[in-house]
mmCIF file of C-alpha atoms in Angstrom:
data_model
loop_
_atom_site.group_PDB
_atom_site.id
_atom_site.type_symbol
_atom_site.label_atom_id
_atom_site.label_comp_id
_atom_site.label_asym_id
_atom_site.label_seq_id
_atom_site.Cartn_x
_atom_site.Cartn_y
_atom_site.Cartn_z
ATOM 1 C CA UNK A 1 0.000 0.000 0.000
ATOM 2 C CA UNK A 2 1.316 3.322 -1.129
ATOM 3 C CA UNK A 3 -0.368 5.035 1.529
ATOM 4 C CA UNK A 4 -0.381 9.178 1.081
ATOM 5 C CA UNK A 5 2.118 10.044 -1.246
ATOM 6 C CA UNK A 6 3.710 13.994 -1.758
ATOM 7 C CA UNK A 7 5.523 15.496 -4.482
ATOM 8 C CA UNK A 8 8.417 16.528 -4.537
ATOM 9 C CA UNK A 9 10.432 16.111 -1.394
ATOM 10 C CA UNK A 10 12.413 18.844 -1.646
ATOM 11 C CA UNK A 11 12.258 22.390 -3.456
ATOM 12 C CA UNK A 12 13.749 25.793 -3.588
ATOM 13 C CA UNK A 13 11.530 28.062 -4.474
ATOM 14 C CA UNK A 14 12.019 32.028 -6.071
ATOM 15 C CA UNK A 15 10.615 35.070 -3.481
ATOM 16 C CA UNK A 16 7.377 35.618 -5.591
ATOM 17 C CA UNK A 17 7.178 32.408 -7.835
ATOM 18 C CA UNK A 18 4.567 30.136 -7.268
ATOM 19 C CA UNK A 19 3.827 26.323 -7.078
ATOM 20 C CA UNK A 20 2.051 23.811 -6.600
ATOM 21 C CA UNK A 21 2.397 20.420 -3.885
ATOM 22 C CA UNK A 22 0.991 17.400 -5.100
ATOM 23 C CA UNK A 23 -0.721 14.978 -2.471
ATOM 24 C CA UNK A 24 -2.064 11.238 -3.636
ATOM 25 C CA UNK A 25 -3.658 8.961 -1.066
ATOM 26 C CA UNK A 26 -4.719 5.359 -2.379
ATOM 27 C CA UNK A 27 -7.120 4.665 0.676
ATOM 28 C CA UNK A 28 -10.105 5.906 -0.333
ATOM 29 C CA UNK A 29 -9.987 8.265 2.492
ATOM 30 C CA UNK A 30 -12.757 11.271 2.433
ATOM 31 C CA UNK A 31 -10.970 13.405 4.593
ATOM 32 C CA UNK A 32 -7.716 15.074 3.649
ATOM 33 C CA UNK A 33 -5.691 18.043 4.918
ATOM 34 C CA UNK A 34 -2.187 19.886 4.209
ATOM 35 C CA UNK A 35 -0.098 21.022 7.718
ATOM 36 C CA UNK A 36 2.770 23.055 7.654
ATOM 37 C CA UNK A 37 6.011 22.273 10.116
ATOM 38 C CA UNK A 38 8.188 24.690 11.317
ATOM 39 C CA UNK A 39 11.607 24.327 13.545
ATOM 40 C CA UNK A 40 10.340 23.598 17.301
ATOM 41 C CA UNK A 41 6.176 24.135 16.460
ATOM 42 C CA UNK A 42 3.833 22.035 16.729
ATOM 43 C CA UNK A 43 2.101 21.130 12.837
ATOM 44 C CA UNK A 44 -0.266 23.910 11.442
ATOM 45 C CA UNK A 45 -3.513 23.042 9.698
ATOM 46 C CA UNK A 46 -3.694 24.669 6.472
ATOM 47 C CA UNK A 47 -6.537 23.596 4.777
ATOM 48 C CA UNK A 48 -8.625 20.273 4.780
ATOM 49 C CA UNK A 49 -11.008 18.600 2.420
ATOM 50 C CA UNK A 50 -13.818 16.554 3.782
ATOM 51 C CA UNK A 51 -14.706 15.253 0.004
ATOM 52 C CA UNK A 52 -14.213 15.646 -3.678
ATOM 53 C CA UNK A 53 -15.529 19.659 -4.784
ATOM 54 C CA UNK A 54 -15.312 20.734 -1.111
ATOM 55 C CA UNK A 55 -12.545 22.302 0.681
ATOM 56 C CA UNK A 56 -12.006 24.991 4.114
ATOM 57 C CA UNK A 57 -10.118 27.083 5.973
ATOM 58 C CA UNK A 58 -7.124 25.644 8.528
ATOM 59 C CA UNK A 59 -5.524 27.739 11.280
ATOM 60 C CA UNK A 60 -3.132 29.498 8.772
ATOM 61 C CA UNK A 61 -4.485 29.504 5.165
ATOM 62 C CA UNK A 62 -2.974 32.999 3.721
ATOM 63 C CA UNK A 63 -0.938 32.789 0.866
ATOM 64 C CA UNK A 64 -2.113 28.860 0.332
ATOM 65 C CA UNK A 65 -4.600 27.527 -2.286
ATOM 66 C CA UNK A 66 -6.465 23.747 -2.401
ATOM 67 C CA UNK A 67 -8.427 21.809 -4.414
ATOM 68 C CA UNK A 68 -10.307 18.737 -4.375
ATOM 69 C CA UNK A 69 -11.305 17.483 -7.810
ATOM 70 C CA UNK A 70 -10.982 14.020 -6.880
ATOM 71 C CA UNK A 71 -10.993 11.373 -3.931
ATOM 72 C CA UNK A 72 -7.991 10.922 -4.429
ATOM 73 C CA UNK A 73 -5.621 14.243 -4.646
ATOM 74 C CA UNK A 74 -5.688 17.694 -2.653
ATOM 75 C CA UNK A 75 -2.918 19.829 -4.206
ATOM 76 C CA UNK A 76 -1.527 22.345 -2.633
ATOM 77 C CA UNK A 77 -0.733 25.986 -4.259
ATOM 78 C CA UNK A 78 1.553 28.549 -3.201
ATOM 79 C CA UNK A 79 0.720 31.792 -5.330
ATOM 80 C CA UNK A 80 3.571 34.429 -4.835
ATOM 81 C CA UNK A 81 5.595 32.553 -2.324
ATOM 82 C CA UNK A 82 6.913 34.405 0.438
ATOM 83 C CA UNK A 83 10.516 33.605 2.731
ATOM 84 C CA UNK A 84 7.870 32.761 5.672
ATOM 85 C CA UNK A 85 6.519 30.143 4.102
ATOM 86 C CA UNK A 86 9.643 28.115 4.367
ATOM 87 C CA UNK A 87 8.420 24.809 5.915
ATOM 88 C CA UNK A 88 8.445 21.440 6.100
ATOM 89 C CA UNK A 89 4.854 20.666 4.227
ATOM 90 C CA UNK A 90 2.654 17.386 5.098
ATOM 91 C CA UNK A 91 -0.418 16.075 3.547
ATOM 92 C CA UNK A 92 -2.827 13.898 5.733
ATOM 93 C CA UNK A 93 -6.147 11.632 4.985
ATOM 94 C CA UNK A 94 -8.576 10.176 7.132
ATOM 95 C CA UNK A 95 -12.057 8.202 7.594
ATOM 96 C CA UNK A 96 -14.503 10.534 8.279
ATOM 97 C CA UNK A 97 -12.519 13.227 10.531
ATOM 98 C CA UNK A 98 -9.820 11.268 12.086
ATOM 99 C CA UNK A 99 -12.086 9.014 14.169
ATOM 100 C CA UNK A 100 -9.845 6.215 13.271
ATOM 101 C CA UNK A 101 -6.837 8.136 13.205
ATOM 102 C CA UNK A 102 -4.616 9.829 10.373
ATOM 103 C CA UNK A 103 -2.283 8.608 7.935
ATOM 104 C CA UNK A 104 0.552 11.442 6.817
ATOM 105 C CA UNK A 105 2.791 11.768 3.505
ATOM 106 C CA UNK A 106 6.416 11.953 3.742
ATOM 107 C CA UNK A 107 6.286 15.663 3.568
ATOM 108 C CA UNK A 108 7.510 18.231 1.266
ATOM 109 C CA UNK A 109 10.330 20.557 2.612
ATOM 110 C CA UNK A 110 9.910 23.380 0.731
ATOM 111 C CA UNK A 111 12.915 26.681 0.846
ATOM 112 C CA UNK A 112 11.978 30.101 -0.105
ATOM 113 C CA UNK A 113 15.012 32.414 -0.846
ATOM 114 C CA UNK B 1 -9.384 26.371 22.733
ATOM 115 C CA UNK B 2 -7.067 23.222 22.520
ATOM 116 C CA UNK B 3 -3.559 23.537 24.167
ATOM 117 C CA UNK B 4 -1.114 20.132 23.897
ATOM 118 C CA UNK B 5 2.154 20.220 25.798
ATOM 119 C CA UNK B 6 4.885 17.738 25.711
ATOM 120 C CA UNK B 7 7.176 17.814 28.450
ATOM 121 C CA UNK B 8 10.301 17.125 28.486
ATOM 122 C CA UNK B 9 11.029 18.964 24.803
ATOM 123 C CA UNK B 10 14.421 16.026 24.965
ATOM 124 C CA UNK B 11 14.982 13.295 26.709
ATOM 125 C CA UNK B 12 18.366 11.095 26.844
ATOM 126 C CA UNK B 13 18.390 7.694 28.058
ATOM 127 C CA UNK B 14 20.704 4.692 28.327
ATOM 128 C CA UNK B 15 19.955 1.588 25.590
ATOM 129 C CA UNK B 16 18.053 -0.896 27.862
ATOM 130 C CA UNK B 17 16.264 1.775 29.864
ATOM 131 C CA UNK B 18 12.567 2.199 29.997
ATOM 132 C CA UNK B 19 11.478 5.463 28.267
ATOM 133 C CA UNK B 20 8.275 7.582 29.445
ATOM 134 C CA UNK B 21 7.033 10.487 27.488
ATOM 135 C CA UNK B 22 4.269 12.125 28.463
ATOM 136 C CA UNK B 23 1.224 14.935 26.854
ATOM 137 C CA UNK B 24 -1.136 17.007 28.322
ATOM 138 C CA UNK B 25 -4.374 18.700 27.421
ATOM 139 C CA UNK B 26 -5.968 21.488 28.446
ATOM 140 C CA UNK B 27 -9.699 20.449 26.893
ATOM 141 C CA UNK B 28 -10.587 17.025 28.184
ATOM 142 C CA UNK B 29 -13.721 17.163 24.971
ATOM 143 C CA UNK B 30 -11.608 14.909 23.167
ATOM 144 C CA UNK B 31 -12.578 12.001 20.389
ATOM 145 C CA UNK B 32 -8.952 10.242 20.550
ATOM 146 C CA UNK B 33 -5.620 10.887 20.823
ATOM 147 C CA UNK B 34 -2.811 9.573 18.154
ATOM 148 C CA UNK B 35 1.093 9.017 19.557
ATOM 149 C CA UNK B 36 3.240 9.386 16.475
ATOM 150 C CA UNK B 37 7.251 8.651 15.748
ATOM 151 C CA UNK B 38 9.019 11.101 13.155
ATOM 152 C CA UNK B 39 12.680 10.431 12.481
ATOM 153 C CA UNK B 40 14.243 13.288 11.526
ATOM 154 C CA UNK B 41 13.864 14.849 7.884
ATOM 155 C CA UNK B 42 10.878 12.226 7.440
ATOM 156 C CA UNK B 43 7.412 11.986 7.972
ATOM 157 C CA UNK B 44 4.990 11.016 10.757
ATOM 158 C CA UNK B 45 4.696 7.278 11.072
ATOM 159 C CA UNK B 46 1.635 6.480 13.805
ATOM 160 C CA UNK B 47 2.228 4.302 16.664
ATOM 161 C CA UNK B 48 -0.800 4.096 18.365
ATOM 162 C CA UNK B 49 -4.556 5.407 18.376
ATOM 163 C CA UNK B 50 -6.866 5.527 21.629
ATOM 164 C CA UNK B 51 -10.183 6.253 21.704
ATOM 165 C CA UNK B 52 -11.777 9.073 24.273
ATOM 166 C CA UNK B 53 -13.542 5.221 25.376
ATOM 167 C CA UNK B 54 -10.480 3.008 26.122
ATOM 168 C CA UNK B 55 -7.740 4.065 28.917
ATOM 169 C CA UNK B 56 -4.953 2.441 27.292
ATOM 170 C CA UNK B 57 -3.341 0.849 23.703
ATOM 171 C CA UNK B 58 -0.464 -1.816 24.026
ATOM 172 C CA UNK B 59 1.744 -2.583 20.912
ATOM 173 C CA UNK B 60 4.746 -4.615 20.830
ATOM 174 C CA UNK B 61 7.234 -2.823 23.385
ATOM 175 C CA UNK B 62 5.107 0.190 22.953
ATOM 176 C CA UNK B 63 2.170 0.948 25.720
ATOM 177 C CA UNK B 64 -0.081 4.234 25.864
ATOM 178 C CA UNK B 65 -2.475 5.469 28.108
ATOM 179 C CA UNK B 66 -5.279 8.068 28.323
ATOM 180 C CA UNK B 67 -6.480 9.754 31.763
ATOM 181 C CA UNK B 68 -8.922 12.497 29.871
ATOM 182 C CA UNK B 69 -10.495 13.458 32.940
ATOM 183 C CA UNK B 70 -6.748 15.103 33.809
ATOM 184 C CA UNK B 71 -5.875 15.892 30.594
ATOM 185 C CA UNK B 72 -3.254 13.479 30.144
ATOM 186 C CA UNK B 73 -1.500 10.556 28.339
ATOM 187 C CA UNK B 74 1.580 8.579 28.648
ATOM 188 C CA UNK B 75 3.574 6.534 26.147
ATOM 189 C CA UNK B 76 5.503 3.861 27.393
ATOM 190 C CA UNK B 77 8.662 2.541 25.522
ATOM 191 C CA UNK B 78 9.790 -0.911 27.553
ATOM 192 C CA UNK B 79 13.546 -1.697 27.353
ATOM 193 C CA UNK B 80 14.618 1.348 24.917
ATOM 194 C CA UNK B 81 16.675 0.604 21.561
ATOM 195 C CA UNK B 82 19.215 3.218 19.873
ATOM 196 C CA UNK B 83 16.521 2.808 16.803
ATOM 197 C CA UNK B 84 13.877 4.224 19.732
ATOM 198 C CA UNK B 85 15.675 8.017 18.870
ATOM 199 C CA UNK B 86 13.897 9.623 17.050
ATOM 200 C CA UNK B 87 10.670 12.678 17.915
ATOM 201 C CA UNK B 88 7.687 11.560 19.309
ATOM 202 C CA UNK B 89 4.586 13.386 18.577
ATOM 203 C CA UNK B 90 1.115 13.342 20.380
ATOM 204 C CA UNK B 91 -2.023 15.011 18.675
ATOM 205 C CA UNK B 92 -5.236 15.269 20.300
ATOM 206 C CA UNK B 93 -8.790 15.001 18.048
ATOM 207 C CA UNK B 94 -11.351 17.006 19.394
ATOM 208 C CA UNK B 95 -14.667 18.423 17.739
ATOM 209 C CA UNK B 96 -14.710 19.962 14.319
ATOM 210 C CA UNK B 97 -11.802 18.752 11.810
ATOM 211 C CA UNK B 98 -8.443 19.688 13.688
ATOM 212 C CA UNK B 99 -6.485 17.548 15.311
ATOM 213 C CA UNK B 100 -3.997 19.685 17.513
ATOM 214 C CA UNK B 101 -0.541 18.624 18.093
ATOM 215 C CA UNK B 102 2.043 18.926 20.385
ATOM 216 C CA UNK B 103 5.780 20.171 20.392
ATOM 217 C CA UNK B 104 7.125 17.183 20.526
ATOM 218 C CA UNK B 105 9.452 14.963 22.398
ATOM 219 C CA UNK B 106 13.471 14.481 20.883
ATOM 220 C CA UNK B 107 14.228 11.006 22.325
ATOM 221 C CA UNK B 108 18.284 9.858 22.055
ATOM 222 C CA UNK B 109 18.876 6.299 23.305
ATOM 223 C CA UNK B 110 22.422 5.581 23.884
ATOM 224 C CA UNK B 111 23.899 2.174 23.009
#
């Protein structure tokens, strides 16, 4: 089982550029969510998905865009990326809200110089 | 609104010793709580689940337990291995979708 799967691993990104994190999950999860890590915090919830063509609002969702076409993928954008979004980036999924738990990616660690 | 604290931030044992990390809460409204293990530069791998029902999980050498009334859990590591070191992470479900984490715990066990 591939589990949740992110793309890429690792990225330096251009002050202003923009991108986009890829998240797969082949669980057939409904819930799914993107956190952010950073040095000696606790994870961050950016934005979640609690099905296909329906998406909110984490904690800290400025500068951060989702979507949800599919069961299967959330992707993550960064439009006009900014030095304080330098992170370590994970994407989650889970059976209806984490009442069974949470399975993460690998995470993304994403620079911004 | 949610608060989880992980004291001690480190912790440095002896290979052989018995490890004990614990998490507190500050909202005992909670559905579960999730121990995870992240080595560093990876991701977070889960360890154990337990339900705002049960009191306690047991797998392998691994043993947690859940007092929500006091807002705590412990994770017990039996007879600790240097491939124990690594950060161990406790997040808390509670109403709505957020699971809230902790700081974390940096474990080193020294062979």
């Amino acid at each position: 089982n591939a589990g949740v799967t992110q793309t890429p691993k690792f990225h330096i990104l251009k002050i202003g550029q923009s991108m986009t994190l890829q998240c797969t999950q082949d669980m057939n999860h409904n819930y799914m969510y993107w956190y952010r890590q950073d040095p000696g915090m606790g994870l961050k919830l950016i934005y979640y998905s609690v099905g296909a063509g329906i998406t909110d609002k984490g904690e800290v969702p400025n500068g951060y865009n989702v979507s949800r076409s599919t069961t299967e993928d959330f992707p993550l954008r960064l439009e006009l990326a900014a030095p304080s979004q330098t992170s370590v980036y994970f994407c989650a999924s889970s059976y209806w809200g984490g009442a069974y738990g949470y399975t993460f990616g690998s995470g993304t660690r994403l620079t911004v110089v | 609104k949610q608060e989880v604290t992980q004291i001690p931030a480190a912790l440095s044992v002896p290979e052989g010793e018995n490890l004990v990390l614990n998490c507190s809460f500050t909202d005992s409204a909670i559905y579960n709580l999730q121990w995870f293990r992240q080595d560093p530069g990876k991701g977070l791998t889960s360890l154990l689940l337990i339900q705002s029902s049960q009191r306690e999980q047991t797998s392998g050498r691994l043993n947690a337990s859940l007092d929500k009334s006091s807002g705590r859990s412990t994770l017990y590591i039996a007879a600790s291995q240097p491939g124990d070191s690594a950060t161990y992470l406790c997040a808390v479900k509670a109403a709505g979708n957020k699971l809230t984490f902790g700081g974390g715990t940096r474990v080193l066990v020294k062979p």
